[in-house]
PDB file of C-alpha atoms in Angstrom:
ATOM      1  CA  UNK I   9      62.732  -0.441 -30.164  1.00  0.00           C
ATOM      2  CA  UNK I  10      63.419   0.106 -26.460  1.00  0.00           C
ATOM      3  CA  UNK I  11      64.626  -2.444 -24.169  1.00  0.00           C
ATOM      4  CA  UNK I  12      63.587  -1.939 -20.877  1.00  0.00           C
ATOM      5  CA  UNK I  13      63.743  -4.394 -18.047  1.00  0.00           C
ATOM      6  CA  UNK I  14      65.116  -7.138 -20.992  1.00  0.00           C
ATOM      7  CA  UNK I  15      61.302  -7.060 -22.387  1.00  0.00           C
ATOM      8  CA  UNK I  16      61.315  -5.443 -25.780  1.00  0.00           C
ATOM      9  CA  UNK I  17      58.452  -2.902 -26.314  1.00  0.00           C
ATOM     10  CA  UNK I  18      57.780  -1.231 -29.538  1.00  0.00           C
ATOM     11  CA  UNK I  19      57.498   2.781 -29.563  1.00  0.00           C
ATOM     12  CA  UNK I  20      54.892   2.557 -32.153  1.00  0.00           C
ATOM     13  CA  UNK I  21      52.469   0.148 -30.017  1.00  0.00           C
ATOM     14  CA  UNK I  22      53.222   1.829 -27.167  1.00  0.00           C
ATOM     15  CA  UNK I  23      52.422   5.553 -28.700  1.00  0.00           C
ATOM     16  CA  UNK I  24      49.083   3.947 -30.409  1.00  0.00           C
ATOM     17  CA  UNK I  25      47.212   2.502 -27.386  1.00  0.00           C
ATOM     18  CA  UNK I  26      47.395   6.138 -25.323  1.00  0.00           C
ATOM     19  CA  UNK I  27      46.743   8.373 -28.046  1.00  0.00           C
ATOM     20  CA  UNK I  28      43.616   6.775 -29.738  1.00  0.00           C
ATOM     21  CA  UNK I  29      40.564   6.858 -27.446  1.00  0.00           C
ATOM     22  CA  UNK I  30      37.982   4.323 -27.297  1.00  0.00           C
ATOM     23  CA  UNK I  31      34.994   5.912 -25.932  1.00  0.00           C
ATOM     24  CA  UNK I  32      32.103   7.959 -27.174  1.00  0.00           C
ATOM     25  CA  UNK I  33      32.446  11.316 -28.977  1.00  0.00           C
ATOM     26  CA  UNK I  34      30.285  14.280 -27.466  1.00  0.00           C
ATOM     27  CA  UNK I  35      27.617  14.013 -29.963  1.00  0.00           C
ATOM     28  CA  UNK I  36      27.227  10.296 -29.592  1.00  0.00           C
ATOM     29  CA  UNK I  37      26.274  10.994 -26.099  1.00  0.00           C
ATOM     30  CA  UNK I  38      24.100  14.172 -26.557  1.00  0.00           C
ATOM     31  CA  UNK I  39      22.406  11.508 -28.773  1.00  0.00           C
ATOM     32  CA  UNK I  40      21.957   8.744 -26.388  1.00  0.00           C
ATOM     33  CA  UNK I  41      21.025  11.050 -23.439  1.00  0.00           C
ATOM     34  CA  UNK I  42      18.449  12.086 -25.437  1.00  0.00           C
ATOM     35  CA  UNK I  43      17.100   8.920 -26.323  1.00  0.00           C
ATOM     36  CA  UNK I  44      17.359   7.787 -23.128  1.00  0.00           C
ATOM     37  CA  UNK I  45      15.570  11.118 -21.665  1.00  0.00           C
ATOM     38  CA  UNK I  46      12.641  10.941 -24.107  1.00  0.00           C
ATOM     39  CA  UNK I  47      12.798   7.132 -23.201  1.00  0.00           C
ATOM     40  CA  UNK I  48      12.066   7.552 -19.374  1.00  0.00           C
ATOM     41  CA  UNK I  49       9.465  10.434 -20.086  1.00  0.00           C
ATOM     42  CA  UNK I  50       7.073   8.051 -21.537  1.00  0.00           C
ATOM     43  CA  UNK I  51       7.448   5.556 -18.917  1.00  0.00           C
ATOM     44  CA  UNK I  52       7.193   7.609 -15.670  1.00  0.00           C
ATOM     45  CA  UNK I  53       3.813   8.208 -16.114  1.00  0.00           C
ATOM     46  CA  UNK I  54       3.002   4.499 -16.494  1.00  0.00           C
ATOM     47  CA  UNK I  55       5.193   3.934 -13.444  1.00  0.00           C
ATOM     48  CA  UNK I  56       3.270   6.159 -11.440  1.00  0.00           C
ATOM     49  CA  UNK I  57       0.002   4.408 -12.104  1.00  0.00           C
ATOM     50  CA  UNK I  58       1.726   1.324 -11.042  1.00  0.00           C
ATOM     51  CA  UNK I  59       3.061   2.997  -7.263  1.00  0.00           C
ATOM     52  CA  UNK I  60      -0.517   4.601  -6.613  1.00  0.00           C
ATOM     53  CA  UNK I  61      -2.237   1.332  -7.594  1.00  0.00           C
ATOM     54  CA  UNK I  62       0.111  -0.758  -5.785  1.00  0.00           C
ATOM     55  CA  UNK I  63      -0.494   1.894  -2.412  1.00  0.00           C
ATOM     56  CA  UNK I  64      -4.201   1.414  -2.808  1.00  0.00           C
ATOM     57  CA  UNK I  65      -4.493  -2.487  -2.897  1.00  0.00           C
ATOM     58  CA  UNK I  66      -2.450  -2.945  -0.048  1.00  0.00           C
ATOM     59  CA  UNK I  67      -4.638  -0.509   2.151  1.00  0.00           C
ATOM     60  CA  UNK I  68      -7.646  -2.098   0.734  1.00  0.00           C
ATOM     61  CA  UNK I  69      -5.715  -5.998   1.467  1.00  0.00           C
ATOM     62  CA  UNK I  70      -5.280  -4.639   5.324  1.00  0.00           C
ATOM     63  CA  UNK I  71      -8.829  -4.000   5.373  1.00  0.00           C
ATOM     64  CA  UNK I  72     -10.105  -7.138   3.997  1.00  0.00           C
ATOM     65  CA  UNK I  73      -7.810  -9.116   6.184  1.00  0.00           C
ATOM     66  CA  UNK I  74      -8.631  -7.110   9.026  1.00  0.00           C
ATOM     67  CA  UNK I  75     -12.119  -7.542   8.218  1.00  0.00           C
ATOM     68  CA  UNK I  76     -11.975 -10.833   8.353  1.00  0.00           C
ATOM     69  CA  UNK I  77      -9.998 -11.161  11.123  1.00  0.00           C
ATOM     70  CA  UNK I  78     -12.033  -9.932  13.356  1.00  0.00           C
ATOM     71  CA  UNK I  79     -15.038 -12.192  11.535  1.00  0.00           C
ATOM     72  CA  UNK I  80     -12.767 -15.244  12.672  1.00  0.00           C
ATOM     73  CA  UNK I  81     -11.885 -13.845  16.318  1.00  0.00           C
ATOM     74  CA  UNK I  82     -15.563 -13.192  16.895  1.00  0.00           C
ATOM     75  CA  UNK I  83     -16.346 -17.096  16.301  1.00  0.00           C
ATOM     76  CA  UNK I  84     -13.518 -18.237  17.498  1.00  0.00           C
ATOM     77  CA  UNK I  85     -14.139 -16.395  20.937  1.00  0.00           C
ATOM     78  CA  UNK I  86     -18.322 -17.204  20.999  1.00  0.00           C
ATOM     79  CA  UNK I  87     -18.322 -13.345  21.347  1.00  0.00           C
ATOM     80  CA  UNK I  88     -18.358  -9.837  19.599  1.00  0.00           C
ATOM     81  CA  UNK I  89     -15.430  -8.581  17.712  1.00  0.00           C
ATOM     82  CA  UNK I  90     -15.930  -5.201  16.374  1.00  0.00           C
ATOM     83  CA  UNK I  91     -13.342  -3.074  13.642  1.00  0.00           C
ATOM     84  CA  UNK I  92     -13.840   0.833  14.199  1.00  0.00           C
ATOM     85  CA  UNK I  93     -12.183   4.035  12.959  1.00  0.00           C
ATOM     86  CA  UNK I  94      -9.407   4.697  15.358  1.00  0.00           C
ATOM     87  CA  UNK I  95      -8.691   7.830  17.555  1.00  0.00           C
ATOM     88  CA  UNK I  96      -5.731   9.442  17.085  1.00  0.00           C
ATOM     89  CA  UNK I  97      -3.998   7.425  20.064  1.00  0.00           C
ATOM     90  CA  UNK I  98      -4.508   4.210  18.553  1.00  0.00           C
ATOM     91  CA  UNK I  99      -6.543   3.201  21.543  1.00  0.00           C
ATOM     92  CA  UNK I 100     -10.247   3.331  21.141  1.00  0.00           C
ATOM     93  CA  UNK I 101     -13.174   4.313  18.184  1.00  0.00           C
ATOM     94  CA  UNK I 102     -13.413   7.548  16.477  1.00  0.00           C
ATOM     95  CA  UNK I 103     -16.986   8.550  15.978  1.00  0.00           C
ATOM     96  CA  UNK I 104     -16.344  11.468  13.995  1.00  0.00           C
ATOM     97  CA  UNK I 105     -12.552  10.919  12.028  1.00  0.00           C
ATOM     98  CA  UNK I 106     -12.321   9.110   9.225  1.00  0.00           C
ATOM     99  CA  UNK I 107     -11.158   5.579   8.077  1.00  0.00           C
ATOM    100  CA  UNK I 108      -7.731   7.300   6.732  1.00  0.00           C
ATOM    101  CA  UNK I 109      -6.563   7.557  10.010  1.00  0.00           C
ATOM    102  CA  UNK I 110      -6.507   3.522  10.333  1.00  0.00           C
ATOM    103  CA  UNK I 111      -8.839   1.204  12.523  1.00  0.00           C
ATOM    104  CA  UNK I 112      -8.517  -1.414  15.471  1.00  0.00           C
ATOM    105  CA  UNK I 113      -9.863  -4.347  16.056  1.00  0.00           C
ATOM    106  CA  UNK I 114     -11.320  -5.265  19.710  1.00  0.00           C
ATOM    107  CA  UNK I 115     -13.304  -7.883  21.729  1.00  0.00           C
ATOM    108  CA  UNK I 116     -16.123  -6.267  22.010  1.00  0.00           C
ATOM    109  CA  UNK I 117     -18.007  -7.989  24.927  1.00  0.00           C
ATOM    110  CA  UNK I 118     -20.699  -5.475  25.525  1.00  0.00           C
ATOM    111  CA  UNK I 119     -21.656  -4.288  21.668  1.00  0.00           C
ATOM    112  CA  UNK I 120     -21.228  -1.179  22.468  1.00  0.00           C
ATOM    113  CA  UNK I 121     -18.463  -0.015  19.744  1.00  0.00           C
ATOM    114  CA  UNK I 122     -16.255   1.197  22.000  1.00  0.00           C
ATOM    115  CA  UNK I 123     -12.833  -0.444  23.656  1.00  0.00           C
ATOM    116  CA  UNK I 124     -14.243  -0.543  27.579  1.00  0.00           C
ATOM    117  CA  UNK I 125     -11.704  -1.572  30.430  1.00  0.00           C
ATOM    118  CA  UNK I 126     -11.278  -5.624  29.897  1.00  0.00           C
ATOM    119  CA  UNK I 127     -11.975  -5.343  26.136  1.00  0.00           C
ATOM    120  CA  UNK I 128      -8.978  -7.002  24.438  1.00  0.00           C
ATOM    121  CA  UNK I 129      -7.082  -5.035  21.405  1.00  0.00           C
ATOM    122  CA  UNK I 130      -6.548  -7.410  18.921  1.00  0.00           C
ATOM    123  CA  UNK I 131      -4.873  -5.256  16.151  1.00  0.00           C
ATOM    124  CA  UNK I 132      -4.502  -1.550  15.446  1.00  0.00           C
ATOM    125  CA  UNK I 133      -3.659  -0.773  11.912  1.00  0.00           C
ATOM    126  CA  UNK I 134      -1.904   2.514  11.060  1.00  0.00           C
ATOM    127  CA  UNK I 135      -3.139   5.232   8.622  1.00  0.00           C
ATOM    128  CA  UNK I 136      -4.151   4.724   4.856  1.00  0.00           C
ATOM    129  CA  UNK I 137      -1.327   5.416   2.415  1.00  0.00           C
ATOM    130  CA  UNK I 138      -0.755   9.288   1.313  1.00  0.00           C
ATOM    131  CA  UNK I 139      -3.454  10.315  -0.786  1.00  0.00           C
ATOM    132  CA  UNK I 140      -6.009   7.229  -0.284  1.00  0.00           C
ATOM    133  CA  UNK I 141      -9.499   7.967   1.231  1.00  0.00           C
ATOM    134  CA  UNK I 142     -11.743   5.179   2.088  1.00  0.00           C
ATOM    135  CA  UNK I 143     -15.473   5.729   3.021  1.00  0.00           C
ATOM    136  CA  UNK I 144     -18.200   3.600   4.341  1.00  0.00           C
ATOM    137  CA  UNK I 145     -21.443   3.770   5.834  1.00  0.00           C
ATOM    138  CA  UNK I 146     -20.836   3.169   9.193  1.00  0.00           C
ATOM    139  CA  UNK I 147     -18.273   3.779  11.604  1.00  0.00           C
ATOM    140  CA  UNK I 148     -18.103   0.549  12.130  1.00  0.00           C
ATOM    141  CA  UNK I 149     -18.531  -3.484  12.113  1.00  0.00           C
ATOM    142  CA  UNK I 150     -19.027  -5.567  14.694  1.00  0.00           C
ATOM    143  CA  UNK I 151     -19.483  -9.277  14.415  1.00  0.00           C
ATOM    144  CA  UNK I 152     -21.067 -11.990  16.540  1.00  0.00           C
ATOM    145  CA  UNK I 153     -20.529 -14.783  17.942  1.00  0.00           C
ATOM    146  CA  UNK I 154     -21.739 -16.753  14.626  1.00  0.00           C
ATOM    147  CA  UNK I 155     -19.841 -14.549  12.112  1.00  0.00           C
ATOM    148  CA  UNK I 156     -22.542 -12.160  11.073  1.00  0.00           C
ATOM    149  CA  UNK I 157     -22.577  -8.115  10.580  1.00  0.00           C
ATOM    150  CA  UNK I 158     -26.255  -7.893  11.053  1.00  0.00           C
ATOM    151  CA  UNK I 159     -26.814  -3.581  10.131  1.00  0.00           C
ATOM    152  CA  UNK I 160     -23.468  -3.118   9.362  1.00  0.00           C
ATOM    153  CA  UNK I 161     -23.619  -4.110   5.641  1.00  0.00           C
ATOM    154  CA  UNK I 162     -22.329  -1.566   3.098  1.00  0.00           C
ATOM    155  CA  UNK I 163     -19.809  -0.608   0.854  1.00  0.00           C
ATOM    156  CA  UNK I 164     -16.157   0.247   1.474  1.00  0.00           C
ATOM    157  CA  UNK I 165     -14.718   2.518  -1.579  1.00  0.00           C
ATOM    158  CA  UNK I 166     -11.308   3.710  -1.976  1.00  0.00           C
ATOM    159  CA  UNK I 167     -10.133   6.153  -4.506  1.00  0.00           C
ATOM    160  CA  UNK I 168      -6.827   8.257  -4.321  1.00  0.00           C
ATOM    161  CA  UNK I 169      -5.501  11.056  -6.324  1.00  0.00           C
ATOM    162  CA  UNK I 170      -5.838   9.690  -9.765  1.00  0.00           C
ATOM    163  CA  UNK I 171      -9.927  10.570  -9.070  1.00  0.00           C
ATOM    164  CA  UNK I 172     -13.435   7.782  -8.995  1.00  0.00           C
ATOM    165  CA  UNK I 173     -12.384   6.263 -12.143  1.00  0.00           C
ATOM    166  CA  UNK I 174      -9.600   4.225 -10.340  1.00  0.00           C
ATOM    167  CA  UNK I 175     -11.424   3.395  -7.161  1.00  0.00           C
ATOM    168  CA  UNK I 176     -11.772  -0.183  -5.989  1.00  0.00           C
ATOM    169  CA  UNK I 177     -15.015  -1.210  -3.824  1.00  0.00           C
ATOM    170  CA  UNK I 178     -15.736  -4.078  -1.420  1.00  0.00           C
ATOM    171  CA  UNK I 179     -18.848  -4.986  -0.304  1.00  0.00           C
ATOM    172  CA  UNK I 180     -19.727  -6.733   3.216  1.00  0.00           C
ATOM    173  CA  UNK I 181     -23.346  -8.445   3.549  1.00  0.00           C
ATOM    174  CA  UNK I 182     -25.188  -8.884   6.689  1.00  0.00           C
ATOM    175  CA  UNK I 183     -23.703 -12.328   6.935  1.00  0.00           C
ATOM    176  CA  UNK I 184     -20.279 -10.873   6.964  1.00  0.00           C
ATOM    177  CA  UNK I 185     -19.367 -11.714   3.783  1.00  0.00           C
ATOM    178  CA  UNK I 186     -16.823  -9.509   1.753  1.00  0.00           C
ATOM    179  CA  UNK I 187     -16.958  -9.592  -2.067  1.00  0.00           C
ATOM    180  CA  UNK I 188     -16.005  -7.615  -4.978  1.00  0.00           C
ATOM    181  CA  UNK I 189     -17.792  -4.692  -5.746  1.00  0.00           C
TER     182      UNK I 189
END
């Protein structure tokens, strides 16, 4: 025994606790990395369908919302709202770009589909996630004063990487209503 300090300690419990480990041995964790590797190979995938799914259901939210928004503003105001493809500068319609590059939403007094000195911006939403494409008929909607789309009905599909199989449609009627497709 040695006395130290006036505690007594004994060499033998001392000795014991440093020299036996309590851990894992080299092939116990070879083992459970490997496990855990094959583990996380089969699940990435799935996880991946998740992220891209999750991407395209927001974009396609934004639109509906935005959709309706300007369905609401129009009434609301007792005059045109219209939702376009948006130039590069955010600040007026794109005639010939796409819906990836995002869209705004105006008062549209004069029903011409294009933001004209006056015209109030209501929103301007920023580009479709990485990867998402939406298309649609027209370049774009504009609502009147009752809530109707009158020639602007059609069908707004997105798809994204993962190919047609995994695109999501809605579809807008003449009276402005947005549905499932």
């Amino acid at each position: 025994m040695i006395q130290e300090n006036s505690i007594m300690v004994s060499k033998d419990l001392f000795f014991t606790s440093v020299t036996k480990g309590s851990g894992f041995s080299l092939i116990e964790l070879i083992v459970a990395l490997s496990v855990s590797s094959i583990l996380l190979t089969m699940a990435v995938p799935g996880f991946q369908n998740i992220v891209l799914e999750n991407r395209m259901t927001t974009d396609l939210n934004r639109l509906v919302a935005d959709l309706n928004l300007a369905r609401f503003e129009a009434i609301k105001r007792g005059d045109d709202v219209t939702i376009c493809k948006k130039n590069t500068a955010g600040t007026n319609c794109n005639n010939t770009g796409s819906w990836q590059q995002g869209w705004i939403v105006f008062a549209d007094s004069n029903r011409d589909g294009t933001v004209n000195s006056g015209e109030e911006i209501i929103r301007v939403n920023p580009e479709l996630g990485v990867g998402i494409t939406l298309t649609y008929d027209n370049n774009r909607v504009t609502f009147t004063s009752q809530g109707f789309a009158y020639g602007f009905a059609g069908t707004f599909v997105f798809t994204d990487s993962r190919g047609a199989g995994y695109s999501k449609t809605r579809i807008m009627s003449n009276t402005g209503r947005i549905r499932i497709g």
